[in-house]
Amino acid sequence: MQPRVAMYLAPTTPSFWRWSRDGRAIAWQGGPTITFREELGWLLWRLSGEGLPPFDAVVLLMACCRRNWRASEMSGFLDFLVRELEPPGESPDWYVDPMGRYLARLVGEEIREGGRYTLADLVAAVVRGLDEVHRLVRARDGEIERVLEVANGLFEASSRRTSTVEAAEVVHALAAGFTREDITVASDPVNSGPLSAHVRFINAVVTLCRGLRSFLGTDLDLRERTGIDRLPAPADVDLAPAERVAALVSSLEDDRSLAPLARICRSAMAVTHIPRSLVDHDEMPTGGFSDIAARGTPDRLLPSELVHDDLTLALRIVLREALYFRRETATSAPRVSRVILLDCGIRLWGTSRILATAVGLAFGATAPREAEVRYVRHRSTGPELVDLSTRGGLVEHLSILETCAHGGASLRVLAGVDAGRPGAEAVVITSEAAYRDEEFRRHLAKAVPHGIHVATVDADGQYRLRFASARGRRLLAEARLDVEQVVAP
C-alpha cells in the first residue's frame, strides 16, 4: 500500500475510531461499529470526482447516519479525544487564538473577548449538527443513497480535499482490501503523535462545521429531485399598488380560511372594469400635425382636398377617400388615481361583507399598473385609510362592524376626485339598500357633484355598477356572484 494512501485511511494516535483486525469495518474505540469497508468504498468512489474530504469527517458522517448513533455517547468519545489532544497546562496561542474569529462564525456565536475558542467549543457545535443530520437521514430509512446526498451537500464547498489521483488510489485500496496491520505499518510513524492527531482532527471538525451551517435547513427530497437545496424565493421588488393587491389575491387561493373570498374576487374581476372615454382628452385642437388619416373633421382636411368642386369633395368624403391631418397628442397618458370607499355599515354584515370586500379587491387588482390605488373605510368616527394589500389588513377589515345604515358621511373624502377629469376614478362599494336610501343620495349629490361610480352588492350575490351624477344614473354592469363559494366547505 502506498504511504500517502495509508496516511489517509489510517487512524492517528490517539483517535476516536479504529479499523477491525481484518480491515472489513470501522468502529469507535472500544465501541460499536461505525461502517463497513464496502459501503465506505462505494461512498468514497462517488465522492472521488473532485477529490476526497478529510477521512475523519467522512467517518463522523457515517457514524451519525447509523441507527446506533447516540449524540451524548458519541460526544463523550470526542470529548475524550479532545482531552487527549490538549497539551498540559495553558493552551498555546497556535492552539486557540489564530482560529478564534473563524470558529466564532462557524459556531454562530458572539466573538468572545480575545477571540479565544477551544477545540471543545467546535466539537460541541459539530455534535449538535450531526444529531440533526441523524434525524434527517433516519426519517428517510437511512439508505446509502441518502447518505450520499448528505455527503454531497456537506462537502461540496470543502477546500480540504485530496487530489483526484490520490482519491482514485484510495478507492482502489478499499476495493482490493487490507488488514489493520498492513495499514498501520504503512502509515507509521507519520500518523503518530498529538500534533498529527490534532491537525487531522481539527481539519475534519472544521470541514464538518462549515458544511453543516450551509446544509442544515435544506430540503433533502428537493435536492435529490432537482439538485438544488431550496426553491428560489420571490424577488424583493417594489410592486405597484394594483400588483400588490393582485399578488395578495393569488396567495389567498391556498389559504384555507380566505380561499372563498379569493375565488369570488377572481369572478368579480371580470365585471369590475371602469369604462373609459374613447375621446383622447389630451388631444389639443391646436398645435402640430403627426400623420395623415382617412377620417377626421372638416377643419382638418388637407388643402389639396379643397381644390375639388363641392360635389366631388362631398363624394370623396362620403366614400372615405378624403384625407385629413391628424393632430399631435400628449407623449404620456395621465396618471390614474383610483380611490375606493368601503361601506362597513349594518347592511353589509355577514356574507355581504365578504362579497363587498371581494369586489373591492377586484377593483384594486384590475386598476392600471401605474395607478395609485387607495382604500378608505367608513367608520362612525370618520373615514380612515385601510391597507387591503396584506393579509393582516384584510382580516382586520373583515372584523370591523359598524351599526350605521350607510357610509354617506364618509363621501366627503371623495369630494376632491373629479370623475370627469382624465385619470381620476372614485368608487363607492355599498349595498343596494343603502344606495336606494334617500339620505345616502343626498350625501352623494352634495359630496361629489360631478358624478361617481357606485358598486352595490347584496347577500344573494347580485352585483351592479352604476355611474351616478347630477344628470342621472346609468347602469354600467350587472352580474351575479356565486354565493355558494362562501358557504361551501
Tab-separated table of C-alpha atoms in Angstrom:
chain	number	residue	atom	x	y	z
A	1	MET	CA	0.000	0.000	0.000
A	2	GLN	CA	1.329	3.428	-0.920
A	3	PRO	CA	2.268	5.625	2.091
A	4	ARG	CA	0.001	8.539	1.134
A	5	VAL	CA	-2.995	6.194	0.829
A	6	ALA	CA	-2.183	4.666	4.190
A	7	MET	CA	-1.804	8.145	5.715
A	8	TYR	CA	-5.318	8.992	4.500
A	9	LEU	CA	-7.015	5.767	5.633
A	10	ALA	CA	-5.178	5.017	8.891
A	11	PRO	CA	-6.279	6.491	12.244
A	12	THR	CA	-3.963	8.754	14.161
A	13	THR	CA	-2.646	8.086	17.639
A	14	PRO	CA	-4.796	8.856	19.556
A	15	SER	CA	-8.035	8.642	17.520
A	16	PHE	CA	-11.744	8.198	18.180
A	17	TRP	CA	-12.084	5.297	15.701
A	18	ARG	CA	-10.179	2.144	14.646
A	19	TRP	CA	-10.134	-0.435	11.855
A	20	SER	CA	-11.140	-4.005	12.687
A	21	ARG	CA	-8.347	-6.561	12.636
A	22	ASP	CA	-9.358	-7.916	9.206
A	23	GLY	CA	-9.874	-4.412	7.787
A	24	ARG	CA	-13.561	-5.064	6.984
A	25	ALA	CA	-15.130	-2.455	9.289
A	26	ILE	CA	-14.530	0.774	11.216
A	27	ALA	CA	-15.655	1.059	14.850
A	28	TRP	CA	-15.458	3.519	17.714
A	29	GLN	CA	-12.524	2.984	20.067
A	30	GLY	CA	-13.974	0.400	22.411
A	31	GLY	CA	-17.448	0.977	20.968
A	32	PRO	CA	-19.920	-0.136	18.300
A	33	THR	CA	-19.354	-0.435	14.561
A	34	ILE	CA	-19.469	2.760	12.527
A	35	THR	CA	-19.370	1.487	8.925
A	36	PHE	CA	-18.162	-1.337	6.701
A	37	ARG	CA	-15.422	-1.126	4.113
A	38	GLU	CA	-17.705	-1.963	1.181
A	39	GLU	CA	-20.210	0.854	1.786
A	40	LEU	CA	-17.409	3.237	2.685
A	41	GLY	CA	-15.645	2.367	-0.576
A	42	TRP	CA	-18.838	2.970	-2.583
A	43	LEU	CA	-19.385	6.355	-0.904
A	44	LEU	CA	-15.781	7.489	-1.458
A	45	TRP	CA	-15.956	6.310	-5.082
A	46	ARG	CA	-18.989	8.554	-5.660
A	47	LEU	CA	-17.217	11.490	-3.955
A	48	SER	CA	-13.848	10.996	-5.691
A	49	GLY	CA	-14.616	13.071	-8.792
A	50	GLU	CA	-13.365	16.287	-7.149
A	51	GLY	CA	-11.061	14.745	-4.538
A	52	LEU	CA	-11.896	13.317	-1.139
A	53	PRO	CA	-12.706	15.292	2.033
A	54	PRO	CA	-10.859	14.572	5.312
A	55	PHE	CA	-11.312	10.904	6.201
A	56	ASP	CA	-12.194	11.614	9.836
A	57	ALA	CA	-15.051	13.859	8.620
A	58	VAL	CA	-16.383	11.013	6.440
A	59	VAL	CA	-16.191	8.603	9.393
A	60	LEU	CA	-18.142	11.004	11.621
A	61	LEU	CA	-20.787	11.430	8.920
A	62	MET	CA	-21.169	7.648	8.534
A	63	ALA	CA	-21.429	7.330	12.305
A	64	CYS	CA	-24.291	9.799	12.622
A	65	CYS	CA	-26.230	8.060	9.832
A	66	ARG	CA	-26.426	4.703	11.660
A	67	ARG	CA	-29.181	3.587	13.979
A	68	ASN	CA	-26.785	3.202	16.934
A	69	TRP	CA	-25.896	6.906	16.885
A	70	ARG	CA	-26.356	8.475	20.300
A	71	ALA	CA	-25.324	12.096	20.416
A	72	SER	CA	-24.494	12.039	24.150
A	73	GLU	CA	-22.354	8.890	23.900
A	74	MET	CA	-20.546	9.995	20.759
A	75	SER	CA	-19.931	13.389	22.288
A	76	GLY	CA	-18.211	11.543	25.129
A	77	PHE	CA	-15.882	9.778	22.679
A	78	LEU	CA	-14.981	13.085	21.075
A	79	ASP	CA	-14.557	14.856	24.395
A	80	PHE	CA	-12.129	12.120	25.446
A	81	LEU	CA	-10.148	12.739	22.290
A	82	VAL	CA	-10.132	16.470	22.935
A	83	ARG	CA	-8.715	15.890	26.417
A	84	GLU	CA	-6.066	13.599	24.967
A	85	LEU	CA	-5.102	16.208	22.381
A	86	GLU	CA	-4.966	19.165	24.775
A	87	PRO	CA	-1.398	19.878	25.809
A	88	PRO	CA	-0.741	20.099	29.546
A	89	GLY	CA	-1.041	23.473	31.213
A	90	GLU	CA	-2.227	26.591	29.429
A	91	SER	CA	-3.090	26.173	25.753
A	92	PRO	CA	-0.512	27.818	23.475
A	93	ASP	CA	-1.564	30.550	21.051
A	94	TRP	CA	-1.343	28.303	17.984
A	95	TYR	CA	-3.968	26.065	19.544
A	96	VAL	CA	-6.770	28.620	20.028
A	97	ASP	CA	-6.231	32.244	19.071
A	98	PRO	CA	-5.409	32.021	15.327
A	99	MET	CA	-8.788	30.365	14.693
A	100	GLY	CA	-10.853	32.306	17.238
A	101	ARG	CA	-12.814	34.588	14.927
A	102	TYR	CA	-13.112	31.902	12.273
A	103	LEU	CA	-14.583	29.438	14.761
A	104	ALA	CA	-16.961	32.118	16.042
A	105	ARG	CA	-18.511	32.421	12.599
A	106	LEU	CA	-18.800	28.655	12.292
A	107	VAL	CA	-20.332	28.094	15.715
A	108	GLY	CA	-22.684	31.039	15.187
A	109	GLU	CA	-21.966	32.748	18.484
A	110	GLU	CA	-20.731	36.152	19.527
A	111	ILE	CA	-16.987	36.595	19.199
A	112	ARG	CA	-15.568	36.100	22.645
A	113	GLU	CA	-13.228	38.565	24.239
A	114	GLY	CA	-9.788	37.935	22.815
A	115	GLY	CA	-11.258	35.501	20.262
A	116	ARG	CA	-10.331	32.507	22.414
A	117	TYR	CA	-12.124	29.325	21.418
A	118	THR	CA	-11.154	25.816	22.368
A	119	LEU	CA	-11.477	22.703	20.280
A	120	ALA	CA	-14.217	21.550	22.661
A	121	ASP	CA	-16.402	24.501	21.549
A	122	LEU	CA	-16.158	23.427	17.945
A	123	VAL	CA	-16.762	19.756	18.757
A	124	ALA	CA	-19.956	20.656	20.662
A	125	ALA	CA	-21.275	22.565	17.651
A	126	VAL	CA	-20.463	19.666	15.299
A	127	VAL	CA	-22.191	17.093	17.534
A	128	ARG	CA	-25.367	19.212	17.572
A	129	GLY	CA	-25.283	19.453	13.789
A	130	LEU	CA	-24.645	15.722	13.312
A	131	ASP	CA	-27.591	14.974	15.584
A	132	GLU	CA	-29.813	16.973	13.184
A	133	VAL	CA	-28.348	15.031	10.237
A	134	HIS	CA	-29.113	11.749	12.034
A	135	ARG	CA	-32.777	12.684	12.429
A	136	LEU	CA	-32.923	13.811	8.799
A	137	VAL	CA	-31.423	10.614	7.363
A	138	ARG	CA	-33.163	8.163	9.696
A	139	ALA	CA	-36.525	9.710	8.848
A	140	ARG	CA	-35.862	8.518	5.283
A	141	ASP	CA	-34.760	4.981	6.258
A	142	GLY	CA	-31.061	5.881	6.084
A	143	GLU	CA	-30.243	4.124	2.792
A	144	ILE	CA	-26.750	4.720	1.438
A	145	GLU	CA	-28.083	6.870	-1.436
A	146	ARG	CA	-29.464	9.305	1.141
A	147	VAL	CA	-26.107	9.344	2.894
A	148	LEU	CA	-24.519	10.228	-0.438
A	149	GLU	CA	-26.899	13.167	-0.865
A	150	VAL	CA	-25.966	14.415	2.608
A	151	ALA	CA	-22.253	13.948	1.883
A	152	ASN	CA	-22.530	15.908	-1.354
A	153	GLY	CA	-24.245	18.748	0.491
A	154	LEU	CA	-21.740	18.781	3.363
A	155	PHE	CA	-18.522	18.520	1.390
A	156	GLU	CA	-19.288	20.322	-1.866
A	157	ALA	CA	-17.750	23.595	-0.622
A	158	SER	CA	-14.847	21.958	1.232
A	159	SER	CA	-11.390	23.214	0.304
A	160	ARG	CA	-9.680	20.423	2.257
A	161	ARG	CA	-9.830	17.786	-0.489
A	162	THR	CA	-7.212	15.398	-1.808
A	163	SER	CA	-6.168	15.332	-5.450
A	164	THR	CA	-8.213	13.221	-7.856
A	165	VAL	CA	-5.228	10.908	-8.370
A	166	GLU	CA	-4.935	10.228	-4.649
A	167	ALA	CA	-8.703	9.784	-4.440
A	168	ALA	CA	-8.563	7.087	-7.143
A	169	GLU	CA	-5.756	5.296	-5.267
A	170	VAL	CA	-7.785	5.342	-2.030
A	171	VAL	CA	-10.859	3.911	-3.765
A	172	HIS	CA	-8.725	1.188	-5.356
A	173	ALA	CA	-7.172	0.275	-1.980
A	174	LEU	CA	-10.617	-0.055	-0.371
A	175	ALA	CA	-11.785	-2.287	-3.201
A	176	ALA	CA	-8.672	-4.506	-3.015
A	177	GLY	CA	-8.847	-4.888	0.780
A	178	PHE	CA	-6.231	-4.775	3.539
A	179	THR	CA	-5.729	-5.699	7.177
A	180	ARG	CA	-5.254	-3.392	10.134
A	181	GLU	CA	-1.617	-4.409	10.349
A	182	ASP	CA	-0.999	-3.538	6.685
A	183	ILE	CA	-2.318	-0.040	7.015
A	184	THR	CA	-0.668	0.609	10.377
A	185	VAL	CA	2.794	-0.409	9.174
A	186	ALA	CA	2.494	1.699	6.016
A	187	SER	CA	1.346	4.837	7.868
A	188	ASP	CA	3.683	4.800	10.899
A	189	PRO	CA	5.293	6.887	12.149
A	190	VAL	CA	3.650	9.776	10.230
A	191	ASN	CA	0.202	9.421	11.846
A	192	SER	CA	1.560	9.074	15.374
A	193	GLY	CA	1.763	11.817	17.969
A	194	PRO	CA	-0.578	14.508	19.386
A	195	LEU	CA	0.386	17.127	16.815
A	196	SER	CA	-0.550	14.984	13.811
A	197	ALA	CA	-3.731	13.811	15.545
A	198	HIS	CA	-4.663	17.408	16.392
A	199	VAL	CA	-4.149	18.650	12.822
A	200	ARG	CA	-6.171	15.849	11.244
A	201	PHE	CA	-8.974	16.012	13.775
A	202	ILE	CA	-9.401	19.777	13.640
A	203	ASN	CA	-9.368	19.699	9.809
A	204	ALA	CA	-12.204	17.167	9.904
A	205	VAL	CA	-14.208	19.082	12.509
A	206	VAL	CA	-13.817	22.450	10.757
A	207	THR	CA	-14.857	20.869	7.442
A	208	LEU	CA	-17.972	19.395	9.040
A	209	CYS	CA	-18.855	22.591	10.881
A	210	ARG	CA	-18.651	24.664	7.718
A	211	GLY	CA	-20.693	22.137	5.746
A	212	LEU	CA	-23.346	21.767	8.446
A	213	ARG	CA	-24.003	25.503	8.616
A	214	SER	CA	-24.768	25.612	4.889
A	215	PHE	CA	-26.501	22.220	4.638
A	216	LEU	CA	-28.881	22.143	7.595
A	217	GLY	CA	-32.258	23.573	6.671
A	218	THR	CA	-32.170	22.293	3.080
A	219	ASP	CA	-34.842	20.022	1.656
A	220	LEU	CA	-33.186	16.649	1.044
A	221	ASP	CA	-36.018	15.412	-1.197
A	222	LEU	CA	-35.852	18.590	-3.266
A	223	ARG	CA	-32.086	18.271	-3.589
A	224	GLU	CA	-32.417	14.673	-4.759
A	225	ARG	CA	-35.044	15.527	-7.381
A	226	THR	CA	-33.699	18.835	-8.691
A	227	GLY	CA	-30.119	19.213	-7.478
A	228	ILE	CA	-30.847	22.463	-5.621
A	229	ASP	CA	-31.042	22.925	-1.853
A	230	ARG	CA	-34.108	25.147	-1.713
A	231	LEU	CA	-36.621	26.699	-4.070
A	232	PRO	CA	-35.846	30.267	-5.136
A	233	ALA	CA	-37.708	32.895	-3.167
A	234	PRO	CA	-39.731	35.611	-4.913
A	235	ALA	CA	-37.668	38.614	-5.863
A	236	ASP	CA	-37.921	41.535	-3.479
A	237	VAL	CA	-39.251	44.107	-5.933
A	238	ASP	CA	-41.258	47.243	-5.402
A	239	LEU	CA	-44.667	46.312	-6.791
A	240	ALA	CA	-47.253	48.810	-7.904
A	241	PRO	CA	-50.373	49.084	-5.669
A	242	ALA	CA	-52.516	47.169	-8.153
A	243	GLU	CA	-49.878	44.430	-8.431
A	244	ARG	CA	-49.702	44.087	-4.633
A	245	VAL	CA	-53.464	43.558	-4.447
A	246	ALA	CA	-53.344	41.037	-7.301
A	247	ALA	CA	-50.477	39.183	-5.594
A	248	LEU	CA	-52.486	39.021	-2.354
A	249	VAL	CA	-55.474	37.537	-4.178
A	250	SER	CA	-53.225	34.874	-5.735
A	251	SER	CA	-51.722	33.961	-2.352
A	252	LEU	CA	-55.160	33.691	-0.727
A	253	GLU	CA	-56.180	30.917	-3.116
A	254	ASP	CA	-54.127	28.498	-0.963
A	255	ASP	CA	-55.405	29.965	2.315
A	256	ARG	CA	-57.948	27.626	3.918
A	257	SER	CA	-59.892	30.411	5.651
A	258	LEU	CA	-59.801	33.089	2.928
A	259	ALA	CA	-59.790	30.963	-0.233
A	260	PRO	CA	-63.568	31.519	-0.870
A	261	LEU	CA	-63.015	35.280	-0.818
A	262	ALA	CA	-60.184	34.909	-3.347
A	263	ARG	CA	-62.373	32.810	-5.659
A	264	ILE	CA	-65.184	35.370	-5.568
A	265	CYS	CA	-62.655	38.118	-6.221
A	266	ARG	CA	-61.445	36.246	-9.306
A	267	SER	CA	-65.018	36.100	-10.580
A	268	ALA	CA	-65.678	39.757	-9.789
A	269	MET	CA	-62.557	40.906	-11.657
A	270	ALA	CA	-64.377	40.160	-14.912
A	271	VAL	CA	-67.057	42.808	-14.228
A	272	THR	CA	-65.243	45.475	-12.201
A	273	HIS	CA	-63.676	47.390	-15.072
A	274	ILE	CA	-64.482	51.089	-15.171
A	275	PRO	CA	-65.328	52.211	-18.725
A	276	ARG	CA	-63.052	54.863	-20.206
A	277	SER	CA	-63.969	57.567	-22.664
A	278	LEU	CA	-62.980	56.874	-26.261
A	279	VAL	CA	-62.091	60.549	-26.717
A	280	ASP	CA	-58.480	61.413	-26.006
A	281	HIS	CA	-58.718	64.409	-23.700
A	282	ASP	CA	-55.063	65.237	-24.231
A	283	GLU	CA	-55.524	65.805	-27.978
A	284	MET	CA	-55.280	69.554	-28.439
A	285	PRO	CA	-57.242	71.409	-31.161
A	286	THR	CA	-54.154	73.465	-31.947
A	287	GLY	CA	-50.539	72.541	-32.499
A	288	GLY	CA	-48.579	70.446	-34.964
A	289	PHE	CA	-49.607	67.524	-37.107
A	290	SER	CA	-48.308	63.984	-36.718
A	291	ASP	CA	-49.938	61.971	-39.527
A	292	ILE	CA	-52.479	61.835	-42.347
A	293	ALA	CA	-55.667	59.842	-41.791
A	294	ALA	CA	-58.777	58.872	-43.766
A	295	ARG	CA	-61.074	60.147	-41.015
A	296	GLY	CA	-61.400	63.470	-39.309
A	297	THR	CA	-63.344	66.716	-39.019
A	298	PRO	CA	-63.757	69.214	-41.884
A	299	ASP	CA	-61.309	71.670	-40.301
A	300	ARG	CA	-58.558	69.066	-40.710
A	301	LEU	CA	-58.974	68.473	-44.444
A	302	LEU	CA	-55.785	68.684	-46.445
A	303	PRO	CA	-55.560	71.879	-48.516
A	304	SER	CA	-55.317	69.729	-51.634
A	305	GLU	CA	-58.853	68.438	-50.990
A	306	LEU	CA	-60.256	71.976	-51.171
A	307	VAL	CA	-59.368	72.354	-54.876
A	308	HIS	CA	-62.204	69.982	-55.782
A	309	ASP	CA	-65.644	71.314	-56.527
A	310	ASP	CA	-68.360	70.890	-53.934
A	311	LEU	CA	-69.891	67.775	-55.464
A	312	THR	CA	-66.562	65.980	-55.894
A	313	LEU	CA	-65.444	66.894	-52.371
A	314	ALA	CA	-68.721	65.667	-50.886
A	315	LEU	CA	-68.408	62.415	-52.831
A	316	ARG	CA	-64.822	61.863	-51.610
A	317	ILE	CA	-65.912	62.471	-48.023
A	318	VAL	CA	-68.816	60.011	-48.321
A	319	LEU	CA	-66.602	57.342	-49.923
A	320	ARG	CA	-63.902	57.997	-47.282
A	321	GLU	CA	-61.370	58.924	-49.898
A	322	ALA	CA	-60.690	62.378	-48.444
A	323	LEU	CA	-57.514	62.856	-46.440
A	324	TYR	CA	-57.227	64.658	-43.092
A	325	PHE	CA	-54.482	65.879	-40.850
A	326	ARG	CA	-54.040	64.094	-37.512
A	327	ARG	CA	-53.113	66.309	-34.592
A	328	GLU	CA	-50.258	65.598	-32.219
A	329	THR	CA	-51.215	64.078	-28.865
A	330	ALA	CA	-49.579	64.144	-25.471
A	331	THR	CA	-46.483	61.988	-25.126
A	332	SER	CA	-47.700	60.337	-21.905
A	333	ALA	CA	-51.088	59.377	-20.533
A	334	PRO	CA	-52.220	60.979	-17.264
A	335	ARG	CA	-51.513	59.008	-14.104
A	336	VAL	CA	-54.579	57.163	-12.901
A	337	SER	CA	-55.664	57.634	-9.305
A	338	ARG	CA	-58.346	55.254	-8.009
A	339	VAL	CA	-59.959	55.821	-4.618
A	340	ILE	CA	-62.216	53.037	-3.303
A	341	LEU	CA	-64.584	53.771	-0.404
A	342	LEU	CA	-65.771	50.673	1.501
A	343	ASP	CA	-69.033	50.752	3.430
A	344	CYS	CA	-68.900	48.852	6.762
A	345	GLY	CA	-72.488	49.544	7.851
A	346	ILE	CA	-75.009	47.106	9.259
A	347	ARG	CA	-76.415	46.376	5.809
A	348	LEU	CA	-73.056	44.819	4.878
A	349	TRP	CA	-72.663	42.356	7.719
A	350	GLY	CA	-72.157	38.620	7.194
A	351	THR	CA	-71.950	37.270	3.661
A	352	SER	CA	-72.461	40.742	2.177
A	353	ARG	CA	-69.226	41.906	3.826
A	354	ILE	CA	-67.241	39.115	2.185
A	355	LEU	CA	-68.784	39.858	-1.222
A	356	ALA	CA	-68.222	43.603	-0.879
A	357	THR	CA	-64.606	43.078	0.192
A	358	ALA	CA	-64.025	40.737	-2.755
A	359	VAL	CA	-65.410	43.386	-5.110
A	360	GLY	CA	-63.147	45.992	-3.506
A	361	LEU	CA	-60.110	43.760	-4.046
A	362	ALA	CA	-61.195	43.213	-7.644
A	363	PHE	CA	-61.334	46.971	-8.291
A	364	GLY	CA	-57.836	47.310	-6.868
A	365	ALA	CA	-56.395	44.336	-8.785
A	366	THR	CA	-57.851	45.466	-12.144
A	367	ALA	CA	-56.565	49.028	-11.855
A	368	PRO	CA	-53.901	50.069	-14.383
A	369	ARG	CA	-50.393	49.090	-13.381
A	370	GLU	CA	-49.263	52.686	-12.910
A	371	ALA	CA	-52.398	53.623	-10.972
A	372	GLU	CA	-52.336	54.877	-7.408
A	373	VAL	CA	-54.886	52.776	-5.508
A	374	ARG	CA	-56.179	53.883	-2.109
A	375	TYR	CA	-58.755	52.186	0.100
A	376	VAL	CA	-60.861	54.230	2.505
A	377	ARG	CA	-63.158	52.634	5.088
A	378	HIS	CA	-66.247	54.252	6.596
A	379	ARG	CA	-66.255	54.363	10.391
A	380	SER	CA	-68.552	56.112	12.839
A	381	THR	CA	-65.574	58.224	13.907
A	382	GLY	CA	-64.891	59.248	10.312
A	383	PRO	CA	-63.234	57.833	7.220
A	384	GLU	CA	-59.896	56.063	7.638
A	385	LEU	CA	-57.340	54.577	5.286
A	386	VAL	CA	-57.099	50.800	5.164
A	387	ASP	CA	-54.461	48.531	3.621
A	388	LEU	CA	-56.027	45.674	1.681
A	389	SER	CA	-52.755	44.630	0.032
A	390	THR	CA	-51.765	42.469	3.045
A	391	ARG	CA	-53.476	39.533	4.707
A	392	GLY	CA	-53.377	41.199	8.109
A	393	GLY	CA	-55.076	44.346	6.816
A	394	LEU	CA	-57.702	42.240	5.041
A	395	VAL	CA	-58.539	40.220	8.169
A	396	GLU	CA	-58.690	43.382	10.259
A	397	HIS	CA	-61.116	44.973	7.784
A	398	LEU	CA	-63.416	41.930	7.847
A	399	SER	CA	-63.632	42.212	11.639
A	400	ILE	CA	-64.965	45.798	11.618
A	401	LEU	CA	-68.674	46.044	12.425
A	402	GLU	CA	-70.396	49.444	12.200
A	403	THR	CA	-74.051	49.975	13.117
A	404	CYS	CA	-74.736	52.899	10.755
A	405	ALA	CA	-77.210	52.436	7.895
A	406	HIS	CA	-74.827	53.638	5.178
A	407	GLY	CA	-71.465	55.281	4.628
A	408	GLY	CA	-72.723	58.579	3.233
A	409	ALA	CA	-70.952	60.614	5.930
A	410	SER	CA	-67.565	59.466	4.569
A	411	LEU	CA	-68.248	60.533	0.993
A	412	ARG	CA	-66.599	63.868	1.698
A	413	VAL	CA	-63.189	62.225	1.189
A	414	LEU	CA	-64.171	61.826	-2.478
A	415	ALA	CA	-65.139	65.469	-2.925
A	416	GLY	CA	-61.764	66.279	-4.462
A	417	VAL	CA	-61.973	63.478	-7.010
A	418	ASP	CA	-63.344	64.862	-10.253
A	419	ALA	CA	-64.830	61.950	-12.160
A	420	GLY	CA	-64.757	63.968	-15.344
A	421	ARG	CA	-61.013	64.625	-15.159
A	422	PRO	CA	-58.850	62.080	-17.025
A	423	GLY	CA	-57.171	59.629	-14.659
A	424	ALA	CA	-59.366	60.386	-11.630
A	425	GLU	CA	-61.552	57.465	-10.558
A	426	ALA	CA	-63.683	57.148	-7.437
A	427	VAL	CA	-65.686	54.064	-6.491
A	428	VAL	CA	-68.080	53.543	-3.584
A	429	ILE	CA	-68.887	49.951	-2.596
A	430	THR	CA	-72.085	49.584	-0.622
A	431	SER	CA	-75.326	47.593	-0.541
A	432	GLU	CA	-78.270	48.046	-2.901
A	433	ALA	CA	-80.476	49.058	0.038
A	434	ALA	CA	-78.008	51.729	1.112
A	435	TYR	CA	-77.779	53.084	-2.445
A	436	ARG	CA	-81.569	53.495	-2.582
A	437	ASP	CA	-81.558	55.306	0.761
A	438	GLU	CA	-82.580	58.952	0.193
A	439	GLU	CA	-80.204	60.229	2.840
A	440	PHE	CA	-77.283	58.444	1.167
A	441	ARG	CA	-78.221	60.006	-2.184
A	442	ARG	CA	-78.272	63.470	-0.658
A	443	HIS	CA	-74.789	62.898	0.718
A	444	LEU	CA	-73.725	61.609	-2.698
A	445	ALA	CA	-75.057	64.613	-4.620
A	446	LYS	CA	-73.526	67.053	-2.156
A	447	ALA	CA	-70.091	65.459	-1.860
A	448	VAL	CA	-69.458	64.501	-5.498
A	449	PRO	CA	-71.488	66.757	-7.822
A	450	HIS	CA	-69.534	65.681	-10.932
A	451	GLY	CA	-70.563	62.058	-10.527
A	452	ILE	CA	-69.111	58.893	-9.074
A	453	HIS	CA	-69.093	55.136	-9.715
A	454	VAL	CA	-71.215	53.204	-7.231
A	455	ALA	CA	-70.849	49.418	-6.935
A	456	THR	CA	-73.564	47.628	-4.974
A	457	VAL	CA	-73.622	44.027	-3.800
A	458	ASP	CA	-76.212	42.087	-1.808
A	459	ALA	CA	-76.171	38.888	0.224
A	460	ASP	CA	-77.672	36.950	-2.693
A	461	GLY	CA	-74.681	37.855	-4.881
A	462	GLN	CA	-76.376	40.495	-7.045
A	463	TYR	CA	-73.744	42.991	-8.241
A	464	ARG	CA	-74.367	46.284	-10.055
A	465	LEU	CA	-72.038	49.057	-11.157
A	466	ARG	CA	-73.578	52.479	-11.835
A	467	PHE	CA	-72.377	55.960	-12.643
A	468	ALA	CA	-74.399	58.442	-10.595
A	469	SER	CA	-74.244	62.192	-11.261
A	470	ALA	CA	-76.496	65.259	-11.156
A	471	ARG	CA	-77.734	64.388	-14.648
A	472	GLY	CA	-78.968	60.949	-13.604
A	473	ARG	CA	-77.864	57.372	-13.032
A	474	ARG	CA	-76.555	54.957	-15.642
A	475	LEU	CA	-76.172	51.194	-15.189
A	476	LEU	CA	-72.762	50.108	-16.487
A	477	ALA	CA	-72.511	46.445	-15.473
A	478	GLU	CA	-74.582	43.787	-13.752
A	479	ALA	CA	-73.716	40.248	-12.648
A	480	ARG	CA	-74.499	37.633	-10.056
A	481	LEU	CA	-71.637	36.373	-7.917
A	482	ASP	CA	-71.580	32.746	-6.755
A	483	VAL	CA	-72.505	32.912	-3.072
A	484	GLU	CA	-72.096	29.134	-2.778
A	485	GLN	CA	-68.328	29.649	-2.847
A	486	VAL	CA	-68.633	31.407	0.520
A	487	VAL	CA	-70.747	28.851	2.349
A	488	ALA	CA	-69.376	25.698	0.705
A	489	PRO	CA	-66.832	23.703	2.775
